[in-house]
Amino acid sequence: MTAAPADSPSDQSGQSVPSAQDEVVDLLVELIRINTSNPTNPERPAAEWVAAKLAEVGVESQIIEAAPGRASTVARIEGADSSRPPLLIHGHLDVVPADAGEWSVDPFAGEIRDDYVWGRGAIDMKDMDAMTLALVREWQRTGRKPPRDIVLAFVSDEEAGGRQGAHYLVDNHADLFADCTEAISEVGGFSISLSEDARVYLIQTAEKGIHWLRLLASAPPGHGSMRHEQNAVTNLARAVSRIGDHDWPIVITDTVKATVEGLAALTGRDVDAADPDSWLPMLGGAARMIGATIRNTANPTMLEAGYKVNVIPGRAEASIDTRFLPGQEEQMLAVLDELMGPGIIRETIVSDIAVETQFEGALVDAMSAALRAEDSGAHALPFLMSGGTDAKSFSTLGMKCFGFSPLRMPADLDFMSLFHGIDERVPVEGLKFGVRVLDRLLADC
């Protein structure tokens, strides 16, 4: 087992240097203050900031733009054995917008209050960016090396599907990642309290696929005062209503089955994966997200038609956010075609793959051990996420991708509600815990 991270590390001359735990909060605050709201605020300033922080400790990096301002920073840390396949650590620099009027604090001030760091990106996912940077900076200052090479990718555009971020890097700069076989990134490694003495740390091994659709209805336009047998708005509205009201059947994937079996073993309860009511409540605030991973989903999100109240438009559009389980895309689209009915055309806005990997291997063992070393009540389990991450892109290069941004969270904090939510924040002690866990992981992987 790796020794606990030093509280006061020293450089090779014996002089004291800042530890990762010392730096992580300040780094996160600085990064939150760089407003990278997608799509209005390009990531270039944050990418340059990352490059500068790496350069301060002697790490060379390159900034790659997919479009003006849409920048990612990539670097490689030499390990003790560069013949081994490297580990990729990737994190996105962009965030979703935030309306300051809805928040208790300025969402881009990086305020520290009540032992939390507040701000857009504190959870999604500038916290992991800061933890990674803090740890790399400490290791570089002290002369430590990971067992194998580490590739770092701080990327743009994840919040809009990654076409100008991870997808662009994979399509145009795959050589930077070609020898990586495993990767870690966001949405995993966070705690859910089962009791005072037991916590589940969910590690993401799978995520649903994305298929955003535009539905189009057409009919002859006309005057609003006259009777019309066909109306694009009502035709589309009926289709949207059928889709929104559809009760998708439960489908239990291998990953969800593993999650439920793990919960059963930890709690001693007799639960049935096909009966979500028997096990979802155990997951607290995460139940809503994981509850969306036992079926395909299709949610109408946008409607557009017409330009004047007394004119019947000849065209109406709707946007549908569909998410499919691994192996379910074709079946889901076939059901949607039936629900749409005649006269409705569907077009793809964005589509991306589902991802699923096995919860096994040396890296999984190292993640579990690192968590247990910092929390004796830790129990690592795999889970399927309802959203999407840049793992969709990097997995196409043959990597096994895991969501592992370790955080020990207060039992009463609704962690999942903070993603894209109001008053997004992360506990200071949770950040320091995450740094210690990552330190152990990278020393053992």
Short mmCIF file of N, CA, C and O in Angstrom, two decimals, residues 36-40 43 70 92 94-97 124 156-167 210 212 323 349-352 388-390 420:
data_model
loop_
_atom_site.label_atom_id
_atom_site.label_comp_id
_atom_site.label_asym_id
_atom_site.label_seq_id
_atom_site.Cartn_x
_atom_site.Cartn_y
_atom_site.Cartn_z
N THR A 36 -15.94 30.29 -18.49
CA THR A 36 -15.88 29.50 -19.73
C THR A 36 -17.26 28.94 -20.07
O THR A 36 -17.38 27.79 -20.52
N SER A 37 -18.29 29.76 -19.88
CA SER A 37 -19.65 29.31 -20.18
C SER A 37 -19.77 28.99 -21.66
O SER A 37 -19.52 29.84 -22.52
N ASN A 38 -20.16 27.79 -21.95
CA ASN A 38 -20.31 27.32 -23.33
C ASN A 38 -21.71 27.69 -23.84
O ASN A 38 -22.70 27.41 -23.16
N PRO A 39 -21.84 28.37 -24.99
CA PRO A 39 -20.81 28.61 -26.01
C PRO A 39 -20.29 30.04 -26.05
O PRO A 39 -19.49 30.37 -26.92
N THR A 40 -20.73 30.90 -25.14
CA THR A 40 -20.44 32.32 -25.29
C THR A 40 -19.04 32.72 -24.87
O THR A 40 -18.51 33.75 -25.31
N GLU A 43 -12.87 28.70 -24.33
CA GLU A 43 -12.02 28.14 -23.29
C GLU A 43 -10.56 28.58 -23.37
O GLU A 43 -9.75 28.22 -22.50
N ARG A 70 -11.67 27.99 -29.10
CA ARG A 70 -12.11 26.69 -28.56
C ARG A 70 -10.89 25.81 -28.38
O ARG A 70 -10.53 25.00 -29.24
N HIS A 92 -12.85 18.53 -18.68
CA HIS A 92 -13.25 19.63 -19.55
C HIS A 92 -13.16 20.97 -18.83
O HIS A 92 -13.35 21.06 -17.61
N ASP A 94 -14.88 23.81 -20.05
CA ASP A 94 -16.09 24.59 -20.23
C ASP A 94 -17.12 24.25 -19.15
O ASP A 94 -17.06 23.19 -18.51
N VAL A 95 -18.04 25.17 -18.95
CA VAL A 95 -19.14 24.98 -18.00
C VAL A 95 -20.43 25.42 -18.68
O VAL A 95 -20.42 26.10 -19.70
N VAL A 96 -21.55 25.03 -18.07
CA VAL A 96 -22.84 25.54 -18.55
C VAL A 96 -23.04 26.95 -18.01
O VAL A 96 -22.45 27.33 -17.00
N PRO A 97 -23.88 27.75 -18.65
CA PRO A 97 -24.12 29.11 -18.16
C PRO A 97 -24.77 29.11 -16.79
O PRO A 97 -25.33 28.11 -16.33
N ASP A 124 -18.70 20.37 -11.70
CA ASP A 124 -18.73 19.91 -13.10
C ASP A 124 -17.92 20.84 -14.00
O ASP A 124 -18.45 21.74 -14.62
N SER A 156 -11.99 21.35 -24.33
CA SER A 156 -13.09 22.29 -24.53
C SER A 156 -14.37 21.55 -24.92
O SER A 156 -14.35 20.37 -25.28
N ASP A 157 -15.48 22.26 -24.83
CA ASP A 157 -16.75 21.93 -25.50
C ASP A 157 -17.46 20.67 -25.00
O ASP A 157 -18.40 20.22 -25.65
N GLU A 158 -17.10 20.12 -23.87
CA GLU A 158 -17.79 18.91 -23.41
C GLU A 158 -19.27 19.16 -23.20
O GLU A 158 -20.11 18.29 -23.48
N GLU A 159 -19.60 20.35 -22.70
CA GLU A 159 -20.99 20.63 -22.36
C GLU A 159 -21.89 20.76 -23.58
O GLU A 159 -23.12 20.81 -23.45
N ALA A 160 -21.30 20.82 -24.77
CA ALA A 160 -22.10 20.86 -26.00
C ALA A 160 -21.86 19.63 -26.87
O ALA A 160 -22.15 19.63 -28.06
N GLY A 161 -21.32 18.58 -26.28
CA GLY A 161 -21.12 17.33 -27.01
C GLY A 161 -19.71 17.05 -27.44
O GLY A 161 -19.42 15.97 -27.98
N GLY A 162 -18.79 18.00 -27.24
CA GLY A 162 -17.38 17.74 -27.49
C GLY A 162 -16.92 17.79 -28.92
O GLY A 162 -15.79 17.40 -29.22
N ARG A 163 -17.76 18.27 -29.85
CA ARG A 163 -17.33 18.30 -31.25
C ARG A 163 -16.13 19.21 -31.46
O ARG A 163 -15.33 18.99 -32.37
N GLN A 164 -16.01 20.25 -30.62
CA GLN A 164 -14.86 21.14 -30.70
C GLN A 164 -13.92 20.93 -29.52
O GLN A 164 -13.17 21.82 -29.14
N GLY A 165 -13.97 19.72 -28.99
CA GLY A 165 -13.11 19.36 -27.88
C GLY A 165 -12.56 17.96 -28.06
O GLY A 165 -11.70 17.72 -28.90
N ALA A 166 -13.05 17.02 -27.25
CA ALA A 166 -12.51 15.66 -27.28
C ALA A 166 -12.69 15.00 -28.63
O ALA A 166 -11.79 14.31 -29.13
N HIS A 167 -13.86 15.18 -29.25
CA HIS A 167 -14.05 14.59 -30.58
C HIS A 167 -13.02 15.12 -31.57
O HIS A 167 -12.46 14.36 -32.37
N ILE A 210 -26.43 9.20 -26.58
CA ILE A 210 -27.20 10.42 -26.83
C ILE A 210 -27.69 10.41 -28.26
O ILE A 210 -26.94 10.11 -29.20
N TRP A 212 -30.01 13.34 -29.95
CA TRP A 212 -30.91 14.50 -29.94
C TRP A 212 -31.58 14.62 -31.30
O TRP A 212 -30.91 14.61 -32.34
N ARG A 323 -32.03 9.48 -24.76
CA ARG A 323 -30.85 8.81 -24.20
C ARG A 323 -31.13 7.30 -24.21
O ARG A 323 -32.17 6.85 -23.74
N ILE A 349 -29.90 15.81 -34.58
CA ILE A 349 -29.14 17.02 -34.24
C ILE A 349 -27.74 16.63 -33.78
O ILE A 349 -26.73 17.09 -34.31
N VAL A 350 -27.67 15.76 -32.78
CA VAL A 350 -26.41 15.23 -32.24
C VAL A 350 -26.64 13.78 -31.86
O VAL A 350 -27.69 13.45 -31.29
N SER A 351 -25.69 12.94 -32.17
CA SER A 351 -25.77 11.56 -31.69
C SER A 351 -24.38 11.13 -31.24
O SER A 351 -23.37 11.57 -31.78
N ASP A 352 -24.36 10.29 -30.23
CA ASP A 352 -23.09 9.77 -29.73
C ASP A 352 -23.34 8.44 -29.04
O ASP A 352 -24.45 8.16 -28.59
N GLY A 388 -23.77 12.17 -20.38
CA GLY A 388 -22.66 11.82 -21.24
C GLY A 388 -21.40 12.58 -20.87
O GLY A 388 -21.46 13.67 -20.31
N THR A 389 -20.25 12.00 -21.16
CA THR A 389 -18.97 12.63 -20.90
C THR A 389 -18.06 12.44 -22.11
O THR A 389 -18.42 11.78 -23.09
N ASP A 390 -16.86 12.99 -22.01
CA ASP A 390 -15.89 12.82 -23.09
C ASP A 390 -15.36 11.40 -23.20
O ASP A 390 -14.60 11.10 -24.13
N HIS A 420 -24.99 21.27 -12.97
CA HIS A 420 -25.77 22.25 -13.75
C HIS A 420 -26.80 22.97 -12.88
O HIS A 420 -27.73 23.58 -13.40
#
